[in-house]
Short mmCIF file of C-alpha atoms (C1' of nucleotides) in Angstrom, two decimals:
data_model
loop_
_atom_site.label_atom_id
_atom_site.label_comp_id
_atom_site.label_asym_id
_atom_site.label_seq_id
_atom_site.Cartn_x
_atom_site.Cartn_y
_atom_site.Cartn_z
CA MET A 1 12.12 25.10 -1.19
CA ASP A 2 11.68 22.56 1.64
CA LYS A 3 13.47 19.29 1.36
CA ARG A 4 10.42 17.25 1.94
CA THR A 5 8.52 19.28 -0.68
CA PHE A 6 11.17 18.78 -3.16
CA LYS A 7 11.34 15.09 -2.77
CA ASN A 8 7.40 14.72 -2.75
CA HIS A 9 7.30 16.66 -6.02
CA ALA A 10 10.30 14.66 -7.69
CA TYR A 11 8.84 11.45 -6.66
CA GLY A 12 5.47 12.50 -7.40
CA GLU A 13 6.34 13.36 -11.03
CA ILE A 14 7.80 9.94 -11.74
CA ALA A 15 4.87 8.33 -10.03
CA SER A 16 2.56 10.13 -12.33
CA LEU A 17 4.32 8.72 -15.29
CA ALA A 18 4.12 5.31 -13.83
CA ARG A 19 0.36 5.79 -13.29
CA ALA A 20 0.05 6.79 -17.05
CA MET A 21 1.33 3.45 -17.93
CA ALA A 22 -0.66 1.51 -15.39
CA HIS A 23 -3.59 0.60 -17.47
CA PRO A 24 -4.13 -2.45 -19.68
CA LEU A 25 -5.55 -0.59 -22.69
CA ARG A 26 -2.86 2.06 -22.43
CA LEU A 27 -0.23 -0.39 -22.40
CA GLU A 28 -1.72 -2.30 -25.51
CA ILE A 29 -1.69 0.90 -27.12
CA LEU A 30 1.78 1.54 -26.37
CA ASP A 31 2.56 -1.92 -27.72
CA LEU A 32 0.80 -1.29 -30.84
CA LEU A 33 2.19 2.11 -31.59
CA ALA A 34 5.68 0.45 -31.32
CA ASN A 35 4.78 -1.06 -34.88
CA GLY A 36 4.16 2.29 -36.41
CA PRO A 37 1.47 5.20 -36.10
CA LYS A 38 -2.22 4.33 -36.01
CA SER A 39 -5.46 6.11 -35.96
CA VAL A 40 -7.71 5.94 -33.14
CA GLU A 41 -10.31 3.81 -35.20
CA GLU A 42 -7.62 1.31 -35.86
CA MET A 43 -6.63 1.04 -32.14
CA ALA A 44 -10.27 0.86 -31.00
CA THR A 45 -10.79 -2.06 -33.33
CA ILE A 46 -7.74 -3.95 -32.35
CA GLY A 47 -8.10 -3.37 -28.65
CA GLN A 48 -11.76 -4.13 -28.89
CA ALA A 49 -12.85 -0.87 -27.12
CA SER A 50 -15.06 1.95 -28.06
CA MET A 51 -13.58 5.06 -29.91
CA ALA A 52 -14.57 7.11 -26.89
CA SER A 53 -12.63 4.97 -24.31
CA THR A 54 -9.81 4.60 -26.76
CA SER A 55 -9.61 8.34 -27.32
CA GLN A 56 -9.86 8.90 -23.55
CA GLN A 57 -6.78 6.68 -22.77
CA LEU A 58 -4.91 8.28 -25.59
CA GLN A 59 -5.42 11.75 -24.04
CA VAL A 60 -3.90 10.20 -20.79
CA LEU A 61 -0.91 8.98 -22.82
CA LYS A 62 -0.78 12.40 -24.69
CA ASN A 63 -0.82 14.57 -21.60
CA ASN A 64 1.93 12.52 -20.18
CA ARG A 65 4.02 13.02 -23.51
CA LEU A 66 4.13 9.28 -24.06
CA VAL A 67 2.60 9.61 -27.56
CA VAL A 68 2.08 12.41 -30.10
CA ALA A 69 -0.72 13.10 -32.29
CA GLU A 70 -0.88 14.17 -35.85
CA LYS A 71 -4.20 15.10 -37.56
CA ARG A 72 -4.58 13.93 -41.01
CA GLY A 73 -7.96 14.70 -42.63
CA LYS A 74 -10.68 13.57 -40.32
CA GLN A 75 -8.39 11.06 -38.74
CA VAL A 76 -5.83 11.56 -35.96
CA PHE A 77 -2.71 9.43 -35.97
CA TYR A 78 -0.91 8.68 -32.96
CA ALA A 79 2.78 7.48 -32.48
CA LEU A 80 5.08 6.84 -29.67
CA ALA A 81 6.81 10.18 -28.52
CA SER A 82 10.23 8.47 -28.74
CA ARG A 83 12.40 5.39 -28.72
CA GLN A 84 12.69 5.65 -24.97
CA VAL A 85 8.92 5.15 -24.23
CA TYR A 86 9.22 1.81 -25.95
CA ASP A 87 12.45 0.89 -23.91
CA ALA A 88 10.70 1.94 -20.83
CA TRP A 89 7.70 -0.22 -21.60
CA MET A 90 9.85 -3.29 -22.60
CA GLY A 91 11.62 -2.71 -19.24
CA LEU A 92 8.35 -2.82 -17.45
CA LYS A 93 7.38 -6.08 -19.18
CA ALA A 94 10.66 -7.66 -18.41
CA LEU A 95 10.54 -6.69 -14.81
CA THR A 96 7.00 -8.34 -14.76
CA SER A 97 8.22 -11.50 -16.16
CA HIS A 98 10.95 -11.35 -13.47
CA VAL A 99 9.10 -10.85 -10.44
CA ASN A 100 5.74 -12.59 -11.47
CA PRO A 101 6.35 -15.93 -12.98
CA PHE A 102 2.68 -16.27 -13.39
CA LEU A 103 2.86 -14.12 -16.47
CA ASP A 104 5.16 -16.27 -18.55
CA GLN A 105 3.17 -19.26 -17.28
CA TYR A 106 -0.04 -17.75 -18.54
CA ILE A 107 1.32 -16.86 -21.74
CA ARG A 108 2.59 -20.56 -22.22
CA THR A 109 -0.80 -21.78 -21.35
CA PHE A 110 -2.44 -19.82 -23.92
CA ARG A 111 0.04 -20.82 -26.68
CA GLU A 112 -0.45 -24.53 -25.97
CA PRO A 113 -3.53 -25.18 -28.24
CA TYR A 114 -1.53 -23.35 -31.05
CA GLY A 115 1.59 -25.58 -30.41
CA THR A 116 3.63 -22.46 -30.16
CA GLU A 117 4.80 -22.62 -26.47
CA GLN A 118 8.46 -22.96 -27.77
CA SER A 119 9.39 -20.01 -29.90
CA LEU A 120 12.74 -19.36 -31.61
CA GLY A 121 14.63 -16.53 -30.81
CA THR A 122 16.34 -14.32 -33.62
CA ALA A 123 19.73 -15.47 -32.50
CA THR A 124 18.90 -19.08 -33.22
CA LEU A 125 18.47 -18.47 -36.87
CA SER A 126 21.28 -19.14 -39.05
CA GLY A 127 21.70 -20.67 -42.55
CA SER A 128 19.23 -20.41 -45.29
CA ASP A 129 16.89 -23.17 -44.57
CA TYR A 130 14.42 -20.87 -43.11
CA LEU A 131 11.88 -18.54 -44.71
CA VAL A 132 11.26 -15.74 -42.24
CA VAL A 133 7.56 -14.43 -42.70
CA ASP A 134 6.27 -11.26 -41.26
CA VAL A 135 2.54 -11.73 -40.67
CA ARG A 136 1.64 -8.18 -39.46
CA PRO A 137 -0.40 -5.75 -41.80
CA VAL A 138 1.65 -4.56 -44.57
CA LYS A 139 1.73 -1.10 -43.28
CA GLU A 140 3.56 -2.38 -40.15
CA TYR A 141 6.03 -4.40 -42.24
CA LEU A 142 6.80 -1.32 -44.10
CA HIS A 143 7.51 0.57 -40.94
CA GLY A 144 10.18 -1.79 -40.12
CA HIS A 145 10.91 -5.50 -40.44
CA LEU A 146 13.62 -8.11 -40.06
CA PRO A 147 16.18 -7.80 -42.99
CA ASP A 148 15.30 -11.05 -44.56
CA ALA A 149 11.54 -11.32 -43.97
CA VAL A 150 9.02 -11.39 -46.45
CA SER A 151 5.45 -9.85 -45.82
CA ILE A 152 2.47 -12.12 -45.79
CA PRO A 153 -0.15 -10.62 -43.55
CA MET A 154 -2.28 -12.91 -41.57
CA GLU A 155 -5.39 -11.95 -43.49
CA GLN A 156 -3.93 -13.02 -46.75
CA LEU A 157 -2.18 -16.08 -45.54
CA ALA A 158 -4.70 -18.57 -46.89
CA GLU A 159 -4.71 -17.24 -50.24
CA LEU A 160 -0.67 -16.71 -50.56
CA SER A 161 0.28 -19.96 -48.75
CA GLY A 162 0.28 -21.69 -52.09
CA SER A 163 3.54 -19.63 -52.99
CA LEU A 164 5.37 -20.89 -49.87
CA PRO A 165 7.97 -23.41 -49.95
CA ARG A 166 7.56 -27.02 -48.63
CA ASP A 167 11.05 -27.90 -48.30
CA LYS A 168 11.95 -24.96 -45.91
CA ARG A 169 10.95 -24.42 -42.38
CA ILE A 170 8.77 -21.38 -42.10
CA VAL A 171 9.30 -18.81 -39.18
CA ALA A 172 6.54 -16.48 -38.32
CA TYR A 173 6.72 -13.39 -36.34
CA CYS A 174 4.27 -10.65 -35.42
CA ARG A 175 4.14 -7.70 -33.03
CA GLY A 176 5.61 -9.56 -30.08
CA GLU A 177 4.90 -11.76 -27.10
CA MET A 178 1.28 -10.64 -26.74
CA CYS A 179 0.22 -10.67 -30.34
CA THR A 180 -1.46 -13.77 -31.72
CA TYR A 181 -1.04 -13.31 -35.42
CA ALA A 182 2.04 -15.66 -35.55
CA ASP A 183 0.20 -18.25 -33.37
CA GLU A 184 -2.74 -18.51 -35.85
CA ALA A 185 -0.28 -18.44 -38.77
CA VAL A 186 1.76 -21.44 -37.32
CA LYS A 187 -1.24 -23.44 -36.57
CA TYR A 188 -2.78 -22.87 -40.10
CA LEU A 189 0.56 -23.50 -41.80
CA ARG A 190 0.89 -26.81 -39.83
CA GLU A 191 -2.56 -27.87 -40.59
CA MET A 192 -1.71 -27.25 -44.32
CA GLY A 193 1.44 -29.52 -44.03
CA PHE A 194 4.10 -26.88 -43.87
CA GLN A 195 6.79 -26.86 -41.25
CA ALA A 196 6.19 -23.81 -39.20
CA ASP A 197 7.30 -22.17 -36.00
CA ARG A 198 6.86 -19.01 -34.24
CA MET A 199 9.59 -16.59 -33.42
CA ASP A 200 9.87 -13.73 -30.93
CA VAL A 201 11.17 -10.59 -32.31
CA SER A 202 11.60 -7.36 -30.62
CA ILE A 203 10.65 -3.95 -32.38
CA SER A 204 14.30 -2.79 -31.91
CA GLU A 205 15.41 -5.76 -34.14
CA MET A 206 12.73 -4.85 -36.81
CA LEU A 207 13.88 -1.30 -36.86
CA ALA A 208 17.73 -1.91 -36.80
CA LYS A 209 19.39 -1.12 -40.12
CA MET B 1 -8.88 -19.24 -23.81
CA ASP B 2 -10.10 -16.33 -25.85
CA LYS B 3 -7.65 -13.96 -27.44
CA ARG B 4 -9.08 -10.95 -25.91
CA THR B 5 -9.20 -12.49 -22.41
CA PHE B 6 -5.61 -13.52 -22.80
CA LYS B 7 -4.48 -9.91 -23.88
CA ASN B 8 -6.53 -8.28 -21.02
CA HIS B 9 -4.95 -10.56 -18.53
CA ALA B 10 -1.42 -10.21 -19.92
CA TYR B 11 -1.53 -6.52 -20.05
CA GLY B 12 -3.26 -6.36 -16.81
CA GLU B 13 -0.59 -8.09 -14.95
CA ILE B 14 1.92 -5.71 -16.31
CA ALA B 15 -0.21 -2.77 -15.55
CA SER B 16 -0.64 -4.00 -11.88
CA LEU B 17 3.02 -3.91 -11.50
CA ALA B 18 3.32 -0.38 -13.02
CA ARG B 19 0.53 0.67 -10.45
CA ALA B 20 2.56 -0.76 -7.70
CA MET B 21 5.22 1.77 -8.42
CA ALA B 22 2.96 4.47 -9.14
CA HIS B 23 3.08 6.15 -5.54
CA PRO B 24 5.61 8.79 -4.46
CA LEU B 25 6.41 7.17 -1.11
CA ARG B 26 6.70 3.65 -2.91
CA LEU B 27 9.24 4.95 -5.17
CA GLU B 28 11.08 6.70 -2.41
CA ILE B 29 11.24 3.40 -0.59
CA LEU B 30 12.57 1.61 -3.65
CA ASP B 31 15.22 4.34 -4.06
CA LEU B 32 16.12 4.02 -0.28
CA LEU B 33 16.31 0.34 -0.43
CA ALA B 34 18.61 0.33 -3.35
CA ASN B 35 21.20 1.53 -0.74
CA GLY B 36 20.73 -1.51 1.36
CA PRO B 37 18.15 -2.99 3.69
CA LYS B 38 16.17 -1.02 6.01
CA SER B 39 13.76 -1.49 8.84
CA VAL B 40 10.06 0.03 8.55
CA GLU B 41 11.08 2.57 11.32
CA GLU B 42 14.10 3.89 9.53
CA MET B 43 11.95 4.37 6.21
CA ALA B 44 9.23 5.85 7.98
CA THR B 45 11.62 8.46 9.56
CA ILE B 46 13.36 9.27 6.28
CA GLY B 47 10.21 9.57 4.26
CA GLN B 48 8.49 11.48 6.95
CA ALA B 49 5.43 9.27 6.97
CA SER B 50 3.62 7.23 9.83
CA MET B 51 4.83 3.71 10.45
CA ALA B 52 1.34 2.61 9.50
CA SER B 53 1.44 4.35 6.12
CA THR B 54 5.00 3.11 5.55
CA SER B 55 4.05 -0.35 6.34
CA GLN B 56 0.94 -0.29 4.28
CA GLN B 57 2.94 0.88 1.11
CA LEU B 58 5.47 -1.80 2.01
CA GLN B 59 2.76 -4.35 1.84
CA VAL B 60 1.92 -3.14 -1.62
CA LEU B 61 5.53 -3.56 -2.93
CA LYS B 62 5.82 -6.96 -1.12
CA ASN B 63 2.55 -8.30 -2.70
CA ASN B 64 3.80 -7.34 -5.94
CA ARG B 65 7.33 -8.97 -5.14
CA LEU B 66 9.29 -5.93 -5.55
CA VAL B 67 10.69 -6.15 -2.29
CA VAL B 68 11.34 -8.96 0.34
CA ALA B 69 10.96 -8.81 4.06
CA GLU B 70 12.96 -10.51 6.81
CA LYS B 71 12.06 -10.35 10.52
CA ARG B 72 15.02 -9.77 13.01
CA GLY B 73 13.87 -9.41 16.43
CA LYS B 74 11.03 -7.11 16.84
CA GLN B 75 12.01 -5.39 13.50
CA VAL B 76 11.38 -6.20 9.98
CA PHE B 77 14.04 -5.53 7.34
CA TYR B 78 13.05 -4.80 3.75
CA ALA B 79 15.22 -5.12 0.71
CA LEU B 80 14.94 -4.93 -2.95
CA ALA B 81 13.78 -8.21 -4.45
CA SER B 82 16.51 -8.17 -7.17
CA ARG B 83 18.63 -5.99 -9.17
CA GLN B 84 16.08 -5.90 -11.83
CA VAL B 85 13.66 -3.84 -9.65
CA TYR B 86 16.23 -1.12 -9.27
CA ASP B 87 16.89 -1.21 -13.06
CA ALA B 88 13.16 -0.85 -13.84
CA TRP B 89 13.03 2.09 -11.27
CA MET B 90 15.94 3.82 -12.94
CA GLY B 91 14.48 3.30 -16.34
CA LEU B 92 11.09 4.80 -15.09
CA LYS B 93 13.19 7.82 -13.83
CA ALA B 94 15.15 8.12 -16.94
CA LEU B 95 11.87 7.99 -19.06
CA THR B 96 10.50 10.82 -16.74
CA SER B 97 13.40 13.03 -17.38
CA HIS B 98 13.19 12.37 -21.01
CA VAL B 99 9.35 13.19 -21.56
CA ASN B 100 8.96 15.65 -18.83
CA PRO B 101 11.49 18.40 -18.92
CA PHE B 102 9.96 19.88 -15.93
CA LEU B 103 11.54 17.32 -13.63
CA ASP B 104 15.17 18.15 -14.34
CA GLN B 105 14.13 21.80 -14.38
CA TYR B 106 12.74 21.38 -10.87
CA ILE B 107 15.66 19.32 -9.58
CA ARG B 108 17.95 22.21 -10.81
CA THR B 109 15.76 24.93 -9.18
CA PHE B 110 15.92 23.12 -5.79
CA ARG B 111 19.88 22.90 -5.91
CA GLU B 112 20.39 26.47 -6.95
CA PRO B 113 20.61 27.67 -3.37
CA TYR B 114 23.04 25.15 -2.59
CA GLY B 115 25.12 25.91 -5.58
CA THR B 116 25.04 22.42 -6.77
CA GLU B 117 23.08 22.75 -9.99
CA GLN B 118 26.31 21.46 -11.88
CA SER B 119 27.07 18.08 -10.58
CA LEU B 120 30.21 15.98 -11.76
CA GLY B 121 29.80 12.63 -13.38
CA THR B 122 31.90 9.68 -12.25
CA ALA B 123 33.43 9.73 -15.91
CA THR B 124 34.61 13.43 -15.17
CA LEU B 125 36.95 12.27 -12.43
CA SER B 126 40.55 11.19 -13.21
CA GLY B 127 43.83 11.94 -11.66
CA SER B 128 44.31 12.17 -7.74
CA ASP B 129 43.62 15.70 -7.28
CA TYR B 130 40.20 14.76 -5.84
CA LEU B 131 39.14 13.33 -2.60
CA VAL B 132 35.86 11.41 -2.99
CA VAL B 133 33.45 11.47 0.13
CA ASP B 134 30.54 9.24 0.54
CA VAL B 135 28.09 11.14 2.81
CA ARG B 136 25.58 8.61 3.40
CA PRO B 137 25.02 6.86 6.76
CA VAL B 138 27.88 4.40 7.37
CA LYS B 139 25.68 1.26 6.96
CA GLU B 140 24.88 2.53 3.27
CA TYR B 141 28.49 2.90 2.67
CA LEU B 142 29.38 -0.50 3.82
CA HIS B 143 26.68 -1.98 1.62
CA GLY B 144 28.49 -0.68 -1.43
CA HIS B 145 30.57 2.30 -2.27
CA LEU B 146 32.79 3.92 -4.93
CA PRO B 147 36.07 2.11 -4.72
CA ASP B 148 38.14 5.14 -3.89
CA ALA B 149 35.57 6.81 -1.52
CA VAL B 150 35.95 7.52 2.09
CA SER B 151 32.89 7.62 4.48
CA ILE B 152 32.02 10.69 6.28
CA PRO B 153 28.33 10.53 7.08
CA MET B 154 26.44 13.96 6.69
CA GLU B 155 25.77 13.86 10.36
CA GLN B 156 29.30 13.86 11.33
CA LEU B 157 30.71 16.16 8.75
CA ALA B 158 31.05 19.01 11.07
CA GLU B 159 33.25 17.20 13.57
CA LEU B 160 35.31 15.37 10.81
CA SER B 161 35.69 18.27 8.49
CA GLY B 162 39.07 19.21 10.19
CA SER B 163 40.82 16.15 8.83
CA LEU B 164 39.87 16.87 5.20
CA PRO B 165 42.61 18.38 2.87
CA ARG B 166 42.39 21.95 1.70
CA ASP B 167 44.74 21.56 -1.10
CA LYS B 168 42.41 18.83 -2.95
CA ARG B 169 39.12 19.34 -4.39
CA ILE B 170 36.43 17.42 -2.46
CA VAL B 171 33.74 15.53 -4.32
CA ALA B 172 30.68 14.33 -2.25
CA TYR B 173 28.02 11.99 -3.30
CA CYS B 174 25.08 10.47 -1.56
CA ARG B 175 22.11 8.31 -2.58
CA GLY B 176 21.31 9.76 -5.95
CA GLU B 177 19.61 12.62 -7.72
CA MET B 178 16.85 12.92 -5.26
CA CYS B 179 18.96 12.78 -2.16
CA THR B 180 20.16 16.02 -0.64
CA TYR B 181 22.92 14.98 1.71
CA ALA B 182 25.56 15.88 -0.80
CA ASP B 183 24.10 19.28 -1.44
CA GLU B 184 24.07 19.96 2.19
CA ALA B 185 27.76 18.71 2.50
CA VAL B 186 29.00 20.92 -0.37
CA LYS B 187 27.26 23.92 1.13
CA TYR B 188 28.80 23.36 4.32
CA LEU B 189 32.41 22.71 3.10
CA ARG B 190 32.42 25.74 0.83
CA GLU B 191 31.24 27.90 3.70
CA MET B 192 34.19 26.42 5.80
CA GLY B 193 36.62 27.39 3.03
CA PHE B 194 36.95 23.95 1.19
CA GLN B 195 36.75 23.26 -2.58
CA ALA B 196 33.87 21.18 -2.75
CA ASP B 197 31.38 19.69 -5.59
CA ARG B 198 28.59 17.30 -5.85
CA MET B 199 28.65 14.10 -7.96
CA ASP B 200 25.95 12.05 -9.35
CA VAL B 201 26.44 8.38 -8.65
CA SER B 202 24.38 5.39 -9.63
CA ILE B 203 23.94 2.52 -7.34
CA SER B 204 25.27 0.23 -9.95
CA GLU B 205 28.57 2.19 -9.88
CA MET B 206 28.63 1.70 -5.93
CA LEU B 207 28.09 -2.07 -6.22
CA ALA B 208 30.51 -2.79 -8.97
CA LYS B 209 33.38 -4.67 -7.91
"C1'" DT C 1 -24.80 23.50 -48.10
"C1'" DC C 2 -26.04 18.99 -46.17
"C1'" DT C 3 -24.56 14.28 -44.56
"C1'" DA C 4 -21.41 11.12 -43.03
"C1'" DT C 5 -17.62 10.00 -40.29
"C1'" DA C 6 -13.71 10.29 -37.01
"C1'" DT C 7 -12.59 12.28 -32.95
"C1'" DT C 8 -13.16 14.56 -28.65
"C1'" DC C 9 -15.59 16.55 -24.75
"C1'" DA C 10 -18.52 16.39 -20.76
"C1'" DA C 11 -21.02 14.43 -17.37
"C1'" DT C 12 -22.51 10.67 -14.55
"C1'" DT C 13 -21.95 6.35 -11.90
"C1'" DA C 14 -19.02 2.88 -10.42
"C1'" DT C 15 -14.79 1.28 -8.69
"C1'" DT C 16 -10.14 1.55 -6.81
"C1'" DT C 17 -6.84 3.92 -4.22
"C1'" DT C 18 -5.07 6.69 -0.70
"C1'" DA C 19 -4.82 8.44 4.02
"C1'" DT C 20 -5.71 8.25 8.71
"C1'" DT C 21 -6.86 6.37 12.94
"C1'" DG C 22 -6.98 3.20 16.69
"C1'" DA C 23 -6.70 -1.66 17.92
"C1'" DT C 24 -3.91 -5.73 17.70
"C1'" DT C 25 -0.06 -9.05 17.20
"C1'" DG C 26 4.50 -10.50 18.33
"C1'" DT C 27 8.95 -9.68 20.56
"C1'" DT C 28 12.42 -8.00 23.84
"C1'" DT C 29 13.73 -6.35 28.12
"C1'" DG C 30 13.12 -5.06 32.91
"C1'" DC D 1 4.85 -11.56 34.11
"C1'" DA D 2 4.32 -6.77 32.78
"C1'" DA D 3 5.89 -2.83 30.07
"C1'" DA D 4 7.81 -1.09 25.96
"C1'" DC D 5 8.36 -1.16 21.31
"C1'" DA D 6 8.05 -2.45 16.24
"C1'" DA D 7 5.10 -3.48 12.91
"C1'" DT D 8 0.81 -4.93 11.12
"C1'" DC D 9 -4.10 -5.05 10.72
"C1'" DA D 10 -8.82 -3.46 10.25
"C1'" DA D 11 -12.04 0.14 9.31
"C1'" DT D 12 -13.44 4.28 7.59
"C1'" DA D 13 -13.69 8.63 4.96
"C1'" DA D 14 -11.73 11.18 1.19
"C1'" DA D 15 -9.78 11.40 -3.19
"C1'" DA D 16 -8.70 9.66 -7.74
"C1'" DT D 17 -9.48 6.88 -11.58
"C1'" DA D 18 -12.10 4.12 -14.80
"C1'" DA D 19 -16.16 3.13 -17.59
"C1'" DT D 20 -20.21 4.51 -20.05
"C1'" DT D 21 -23.14 7.44 -22.48
"C1'" DG D 22 -24.74 11.03 -25.38
"C1'" DA D 23 -23.63 15.39 -27.25
"C1'" DA D 24 -20.40 18.33 -29.79
"C1'" DT D 25 -16.82 19.43 -32.95
"C1'" DA D 26 -14.37 19.41 -37.29
"C1'" DT D 27 -13.36 17.60 -41.77
"C1'" DA D 28 -14.49 15.42 -46.43
"C1'" DG D 29 -17.35 14.38 -49.81
"C1'" DA D 30 -21.96 14.27 -52.20
#
DNA sequence: TCTATATTCAATTATTTTATTGATTGTTTG
DNA sequence: CAAACAATCAATAAAATAATTGAATATAGA
């Protein structure tokens, strides 16, 4: 085998994998699946894309072995192929933040109207003056959550907010930096007179035992 | 700003960066530049591409802030923009190895005729029965090398091999898994009756103080 | 068995990337 | 100043990818 052929093939294989991730919807899917398996329909709804497009992009991810599919009844549930896929996606996101200051700037601008530009890190939390609330759908909470978090899905926040303490600071988190549930939750809670803040939590922290 | 617009832009920015890496020559360039700055001409020669193509791909990397350029005389030297770029590239490579067993298989097949399918890790080395040889060009050696390595560029191996010890095992390394200098060196040295092996060394290990 | 539903497939068009060529710019050197 | 050289630019054709649409498949439930 020729040296040049070898290099072309080797770098080419890696480039193919990079290309498989190089698509907004495909990245959003990976980000979603980090929170647990999902059916095509769920992802299509959340990503506001058609079933056909969503399925098409899922095929790309599947063909590159980034996700695995399992058929249950007439639905197909997809999941990340492994922990490493999530790590690589986080690495890519971190690199973008690092080389492209526009991304963080843009995220901050988006959060301004919610008053959530400053978010807490999990490290900041200590003591018991906080109530940590996981505002993702219950299924995702059950897949993995911060040890001391309670589940109040965003959809039920209005009806359940009555049971929340007014003497403690409430800290809400959701799927991550690109998820808006926590922003909406914080905005709503503050309007209802609660002390509320948004927190950035990585999936690894949610899955840690 | 609309939630959907926000997500599309955010994921889109990250996807753009992934796309910037999704090209065999661009990846080869990043891999090369991890060993120190290089002119366009050098990279074109090593990558066996035209100056125009190489320059074109370098523009893509530069526009995405993965590399930086510095003009010296009539040459332009490029370098990795930061350590993080290298980390992300390694992460991508690791993910490919993990999800695509074909890559490692292919690398092993290529090495077979050189007898270098088994390579040593830096962790394996202990004691002083080894002579570690860096077979990259001197400039790359000077940019960073294993603490106990001597520099014998592949091009000069034939003329300098006389000074190598026959009672010690020789361990050769080069730019990494996709570089073939060490393979050629090991093959040559064994043919000359030396005990030689190839070692996989990461750039981080070469740059560590 | 028939119908509704979830998903995938297939085909087409639009859009982006890639590869290649030759011209152009800027710098050094004779 | 002219020649040689490194690098980039600009333009084009070829190839790959993306988006969209409607049909096809498979399963569950009536």
